[in-house]
Short mmCIF file of C-alpha atoms in Angstrom, two decimals:
data_model
loop_
_atom_site.label_atom_id
_atom_site.label_comp_id
_atom_site.label_asym_id
_atom_site.label_seq_id
_atom_site.Cartn_x
_atom_site.Cartn_y
_atom_site.Cartn_z
CA UNK I 12 0.00 0.00 0.00
CA UNK I 13 1.34 3.45 -0.91
CA UNK I 14 1.92 5.79 2.00
CA UNK I 15 2.73 2.96 4.42
CA UNK I 16 6.11 2.14 5.90
CA UNK I 17 5.72 -1.40 7.24
CA UNK I 18 8.10 -3.06 9.69
CA UNK I 19 8.33 -6.77 10.49
CA UNK I 20 10.66 -6.79 13.49
CA UNK I 21 12.12 -10.07 14.67
CA UNK I 22 15.09 -11.18 16.73
CA UNK I 23 16.93 -12.53 13.71
CA UNK I 24 16.26 -9.62 11.37
CA UNK I 25 14.01 -6.62 10.71
CA UNK I 26 12.28 -6.43 7.33
CA UNK I 27 10.90 -3.12 6.11
CA UNK I 28 8.72 -2.25 3.11
CA UNK I 29 8.26 1.32 1.91
CA UNK I 30 7.78 2.97 -1.45
CA UNK I 31 7.81 -0.36 -3.23
CA UNK I 32 11.22 -1.26 -1.77
CA UNK I 33 12.12 -3.96 0.75
CA UNK I 34 15.03 -3.43 3.17
CA UNK I 35 16.59 -5.65 5.82
CA UNK I 36 18.14 -4.48 9.11
CA UNK I 37 19.79 -6.39 11.97
CA UNK I 38 17.37 -8.00 14.40
CA UNK I 39 15.98 -6.53 17.60
CA UNK I 40 18.45 -6.36 20.46
CA UNK I 41 16.34 -7.61 23.37
CA UNK I 42 18.82 -6.09 25.84
CA UNK I 43 18.09 -2.57 24.59
CA UNK I 44 14.96 -0.41 24.59
CA UNK I 45 12.63 -1.36 21.75
CA UNK I 46 11.12 1.95 20.61
CA UNK I 47 14.43 3.72 19.86
CA UNK I 48 15.40 0.75 17.68
CA UNK I 49 12.12 0.88 15.73
CA UNK I 50 12.34 4.65 15.34
CA UNK I 51 15.90 4.39 14.01
CA UNK I 52 14.80 1.78 11.46
CA UNK I 53 11.87 3.95 10.32
CA UNK I 54 14.04 7.07 9.95
CA UNK I 55 16.78 5.18 8.12
CA UNK I 56 14.24 3.67 5.74
CA UNK I 57 12.74 7.06 4.92
CA UNK I 58 16.21 8.43 4.22
CA UNK I 59 17.32 5.48 2.08
CA UNK I 60 14.13 5.04 0.05
CA UNK I 61 12.85 8.59 -0.15
CA UNK I 62 9.41 7.11 0.40
CA UNK I 63 6.48 9.40 1.16
CA UNK I 64 5.03 7.46 4.09
CA UNK I 65 2.30 8.94 6.27
CA UNK I 66 1.67 5.76 8.28
CA UNK I 67 4.21 3.51 10.04
CA UNK I 68 3.02 0.03 10.95
CA UNK I 69 5.01 -2.55 12.87
CA UNK I 70 4.61 -6.16 13.88
CA UNK I 71 7.12 -6.75 16.66
CA UNK I 72 8.46 -9.97 18.15
CA UNK I 73 7.88 -10.14 21.88
CA UNK I 74 5.98 -6.84 22.04
CA UNK I 75 4.67 -6.22 25.55
CA UNK I 76 1.87 -3.92 26.70
CA UNK I 77 4.47 -1.76 28.42
CA UNK I 78 6.41 -1.29 25.17
CA UNK I 79 3.37 -0.90 22.91
CA UNK I 80 3.32 2.89 23.12
CA UNK I 81 2.40 4.01 19.60
CA UNK I 82 2.36 7.67 20.60
CA UNK I 83 5.91 7.46 21.99
CA UNK I 84 7.12 5.80 18.79
CA UNK I 85 5.45 8.49 16.68
CA UNK I 86 7.25 11.14 18.72
CA UNK I 87 10.59 9.36 18.40
CA UNK I 88 10.27 9.05 14.62
CA UNK I 89 9.82 12.83 14.56
CA UNK I 90 9.11 12.97 10.84
CA UNK I 91 6.54 15.58 9.71
CA UNK I 92 5.26 13.32 6.94
CA UNK I 93 4.39 10.51 9.38
CA UNK I 94 1.13 11.23 11.18
CA UNK I 95 0.09 7.74 12.34
CA UNK I 96 1.76 4.74 13.99
CA UNK I 97 0.17 1.31 14.36
CA UNK I 98 1.80 -1.34 16.57
CA UNK I 99 1.02 -5.02 17.06
CA UNK I 100 2.66 -8.19 18.32
CA UNK I 101 4.18 -10.15 15.45
CA UNK I 102 1.71 -12.97 16.03
CA UNK I 103 -0.97 -10.59 14.72
CA UNK I 104 0.98 -9.62 11.61
CA UNK I 105 2.07 -13.21 11.00
CA UNK I 106 -1.58 -14.24 11.04
CA UNK I 107 -2.69 -11.46 8.70
CA UNK I 108 0.16 -12.18 6.32
CA UNK I 109 -0.40 -15.93 6.25
CA UNK I 110 -4.19 -16.33 6.45
CA UNK I 111 -5.75 -12.89 6.08
CA UNK I 112 -9.38 -13.02 7.21
CA UNK I 113 -9.69 -16.83 7.23
CA UNK I 114 -10.43 -18.32 10.68
CA UNK I 115 -7.71 -20.61 11.95
CA UNK I 116 -4.29 -20.59 13.55
CA UNK I 117 -0.82 -19.53 12.52
CA UNK I 118 2.24 -20.85 14.30
CA UNK I 119 5.36 -18.83 13.60
CA UNK I 120 8.49 -20.64 14.73
CA UNK I 121 11.93 -19.16 14.31
CA UNK I 122 14.33 -18.33 17.14
CA UNK I 123 11.20 -17.97 19.27
CA UNK I 124 7.67 -19.13 18.59
CA UNK I 125 4.15 -17.81 19.00
CA UNK I 126 0.82 -19.23 17.89
CA UNK I 127 -2.28 -17.16 17.23
CA UNK I 128 -5.76 -18.58 16.82
CA UNK I 129 -8.56 -16.41 15.43
CA UNK I 130 -12.19 -17.48 15.35
CA UNK I 131 -15.41 -15.72 14.52
CA UNK I 132 -15.23 -13.53 17.63
CA UNK I 133 -12.38 -14.77 19.80
CA UNK I 134 -8.59 -14.58 19.64
CA UNK I 135 -6.14 -16.79 21.52
CA UNK I 136 -2.41 -16.26 21.71
CA UNK I 137 -0.46 -19.31 22.81
CA UNK I 138 3.15 -19.22 24.02
CA UNK I 139 5.57 -16.61 22.76
CA UNK I 140 6.70 -16.29 26.36
CA UNK I 141 10.38 -16.03 25.54
CA UNK I 142 13.32 -18.38 25.82
CA UNK I 143 13.37 -18.39 29.63
CA UNK I 144 9.71 -19.24 30.20
CA UNK I 145 8.33 -20.72 26.99
CA UNK I 146 8.83 -20.82 23.21
CA UNK I 147 8.32 -24.59 23.14
CA UNK I 148 9.36 -26.09 19.82
CA UNK I 149 11.22 -22.96 18.69
CA UNK I 150 14.72 -22.77 17.28
CA UNK I 151 16.02 -21.80 20.71
CA UNK I 152 14.12 -24.68 22.35
CA UNK I 153 15.56 -27.13 19.82
CA UNK I 154 19.07 -25.74 20.28
CA UNK I 155 18.74 -25.90 24.06
CA UNK I 156 17.60 -29.52 23.86
CA UNK I 157 20.55 -30.25 21.56
CA UNK I 158 23.09 -28.80 23.99
CA UNK I 159 21.46 -30.62 26.88
CA UNK I 160 21.79 -33.87 24.91
CA UNK I 161 25.45 -33.11 24.16
CA UNK I 162 26.31 -32.58 27.82
CA UNK I 163 24.38 -35.70 28.81
CA UNK I 164 26.51 -37.62 26.32
CA UNK I 165 29.67 -36.04 27.73
CA UNK I 166 28.68 -37.09 31.26
CA UNK I 167 27.47 -40.54 30.25
CA UNK I 168 23.91 -39.67 31.32
CA UNK I 169 22.62 -39.96 27.76
CA UNK I 170 23.29 -41.68 24.45
CA UNK I 171 26.03 -40.69 22.04
CA UNK I 172 25.01 -38.19 19.40
CA UNK I 173 26.60 -36.57 16.37
CA UNK I 174 25.58 -33.25 17.91
CA UNK I 175 28.63 -33.56 20.16
CA UNK I 176 30.97 -33.05 17.20
CA UNK I 177 29.01 -29.95 16.17
CA UNK I 178 29.31 -28.49 19.68
CA UNK I 179 33.03 -29.29 19.81
CA UNK I 180 33.59 -27.30 16.63
CA UNK I 181 32.45 -24.24 18.56
CA UNK I 182 33.82 -25.18 21.98
CA UNK I 183 36.73 -27.62 21.71
CA UNK I 184 36.68 -28.08 25.50
CA UNK I 185 33.03 -28.82 26.23
CA UNK I 186 33.66 -28.72 29.98
CA UNK I 187 34.14 -24.96 29.59
CA UNK I 188 31.36 -24.38 27.07
CA UNK I 189 28.78 -23.32 29.64
CA UNK I 190 31.05 -20.56 30.91
CA UNK I 191 31.64 -19.19 27.42
CA UNK I 192 27.95 -19.39 26.55
CA UNK I 193 26.75 -17.65 29.70
CA UNK I 194 29.17 -14.80 29.02
CA UNK I 195 28.13 -14.44 25.37
CA UNK I 196 25.94 -11.38 24.77
CA UNK I 197 24.54 -13.17 21.71
CA UNK I 198 23.82 -16.43 23.55
CA UNK I 199 20.16 -16.69 22.49
CA UNK I 200 21.09 -16.70 18.82
CA UNK I 201 24.06 -18.99 19.51
CA UNK I 202 21.81 -21.58 21.14
CA UNK I 203 19.17 -21.24 18.41
CA UNK I 204 21.84 -21.74 15.73
CA UNK I 205 22.07 -25.41 16.75
CA UNK I 206 18.54 -26.01 15.46
CA UNK I 207 19.77 -26.23 11.87
CA UNK I 208 22.27 -28.90 12.88
CA UNK I 209 19.53 -30.86 14.63
CA UNK I 210 17.48 -30.75 11.41
CA UNK I 211 20.43 -31.88 9.28
CA UNK I 212 21.49 -34.67 11.61
CA UNK I 213 17.92 -35.87 12.03
CA UNK I 214 17.74 -36.29 8.26
CA UNK I 215 21.05 -38.16 8.38
CA UNK I 216 19.73 -40.61 10.96
CA UNK I 217 21.06 -39.35 14.30
CA UNK I 218 18.59 -40.82 16.79
CA UNK I 219 18.96 -38.05 19.38
CA UNK I 220 18.35 -35.35 16.78
CA UNK I 221 15.33 -37.25 15.48
CA UNK I 222 13.89 -37.48 18.98
CA UNK I 223 14.31 -33.75 19.56
CA UNK I 224 12.76 -32.98 16.19
CA UNK I 225 9.68 -35.13 16.76
CA UNK I 226 9.16 -33.60 20.21
CA UNK I 227 9.43 -30.09 18.76
CA UNK I 228 6.79 -30.88 16.14
CA UNK I 229 4.51 -32.20 18.86
CA UNK I 230 4.97 -29.08 21.01
CA UNK I 231 4.10 -26.80 18.08
CA UNK I 232 1.03 -28.87 17.19
CA UNK I 233 -0.10 -28.81 20.81
CA UNK I 234 0.01 -25.01 20.79
CA UNK I 235 -2.11 -24.91 17.62
CA UNK I 236 -4.68 -27.31 19.03
CA UNK I 237 -4.87 -25.28 22.24
CA UNK I 238 -5.43 -22.08 20.27
CA UNK I 239 -8.22 -23.60 18.17
CA UNK I 240 -9.91 -25.06 21.24
CA UNK I 241 -10.04 -21.61 22.81
CA UNK I 242 -11.54 -19.84 19.78
CA UNK I 243 -13.94 -22.56 18.59
CA UNK I 244 -17.60 -21.79 19.14
CA UNK I 245 -19.07 -24.71 17.16
CA UNK I 246 -17.78 -28.26 16.75
CA UNK I 247 -18.51 -28.07 13.03
CA UNK I 248 -16.29 -25.02 12.43
CA UNK I 249 -13.59 -25.40 9.79
CA UNK I 250 -10.17 -23.93 10.45
CA UNK I 251 -7.08 -23.35 8.36
CA UNK I 252 -3.68 -23.88 9.95
CA UNK I 253 -0.49 -22.35 8.65
CA UNK I 254 3.01 -23.18 9.87
CA UNK I 255 5.67 -20.59 9.10
CA UNK I 256 9.24 -19.88 10.16
CA UNK I 257 12.65 -21.45 9.83
CA UNK I 258 12.15 -24.51 12.01
CA UNK I 259 9.57 -25.87 9.57
CA UNK I 260 12.27 -26.23 6.92
CA UNK I 261 13.05 -29.52 8.65
CA UNK I 262 11.05 -32.20 6.77
CA UNK I 263 11.01 -34.43 9.84
CA UNK I 264 9.70 -31.66 12.09
CA UNK I 265 7.06 -30.62 9.57
CA UNK I 266 5.95 -34.24 9.22
CA UNK I 267 5.67 -34.68 12.99
CA UNK I 268 3.70 -31.44 13.26
CA UNK I 269 1.37 -32.34 10.39
CA UNK I 270 0.67 -35.83 11.75
CA UNK I 271 -0.38 -34.38 15.11
CA UNK I 272 -2.65 -31.84 13.42
CA UNK I 273 -4.24 -34.52 11.22
CA UNK I 274 -4.97 -36.65 14.28
CA UNK I 275 -6.66 -33.81 16.17
CA UNK I 276 -10.41 -33.58 16.73
CA UNK I 277 -10.76 -30.41 14.63
CA UNK I 278 -12.06 -29.93 11.10
CA UNK I 279 -8.79 -28.46 9.96
CA UNK I 280 -6.70 -28.05 6.82
CA UNK I 281 -2.97 -27.40 6.78
CA UNK I 282 -2.41 -24.67 4.17
CA UNK I 283 0.46 -22.73 2.66
CA UNK I 284 0.81 -19.06 3.67
CA UNK I 285 -0.71 -16.41 1.42
CA UNK I 286 2.14 -14.06 2.31
CA UNK I 287 4.68 -13.20 4.97
CA UNK I 288 4.92 -11.18 8.17
CA UNK I 289 5.84 -8.05 6.24
CA UNK I 290 2.59 -8.43 4.24
CA UNK I 291 0.73 -8.65 7.53
CA UNK I 292 2.45 -5.49 8.75
CA UNK I 293 1.20 -3.72 5.62
CA UNK I 294 -2.31 -5.10 6.26
CA UNK I 295 -2.38 -3.49 9.73
CA UNK I 296 -3.11 -0.16 8.05
CA UNK I 297 -6.46 -1.47 6.79
CA UNK I 298 -7.52 -3.50 9.83
CA UNK I 299 -11.10 -2.56 10.64
CA UNK I 300 -12.27 -1.67 14.17
CA UNK I 301 -14.64 -4.68 14.30
CA UNK I 302 -12.07 -7.26 13.30
CA UNK I 303 -11.39 -9.80 16.11
CA UNK I 304 -7.74 -8.72 16.06
CA UNK I 305 -8.48 -5.00 16.44
CA UNK I 306 -8.21 -4.98 20.28
CA UNK I 307 -4.64 -6.30 19.94
CA UNK I 308 -3.50 -3.26 17.94
CA UNK I 309 -2.19 0.04 19.33
CA UNK I 310 -2.65 3.24 17.31
CA UNK I 311 -1.56 6.84 17.65
CA UNK I 312 -2.24 9.83 15.39
CA UNK I 313 -0.46 13.12 15.40
#
């Protein structure tokens, strides 16, 4: 949409669309204040694209009520052409990008994970509680399980796994790995980076990696089923389910997830996404006040 600068802000990267151009910035630094980071991205985008944007929309990973201050972001952007800011959690923009107005659930699993179910009148957000308290089945969760399995193998508490060799490439002395990891400012991404190795080794037949992968698929499916149960008003309702994000590139994980969904007691179809989170961020500008997702959106006009 012309006149909209849309931001899809995640921990791994920030995607921006403005004036028909797509830009990519480094991901959100969760150790720093959020709004200054978003404002800097918006200002940089306006400078680089020359776009004439009157509305800034943003879907933000891990957005909290405390941080969702659209008026403060509008003030920080401090651009005369921008007269409106619309903020939402990235579960909202992921849903809009993937399913649009179709009732169902979208599970977005990358470094973290959040699932959003939307019914005729109700909305249910499941998980997305961060790496310390939740994010079951996410890239971080998979990486954490991988490192746990490695250290169990080192101790003799668990079976041997090819994941040990992967960990030793990063930390030759695994007895000191926990010290290095705890001191690493980028430790969340470091842990999550092991998810791709779990996917590869699962495909190559490593039993420990396969077990982690199947469990992750089950956790993600459980979140979807929980979301649909909370928004369902009629047992005959049909729902669409969309799985997006990097962890679903694993064929074994996707298969485990799909088999759980197929065995559920819902009338459900697993579908491909219509678009991406950045498309959902663009769609925020047109979200009507009576849409079930409207209460989960923060707006400010200047």
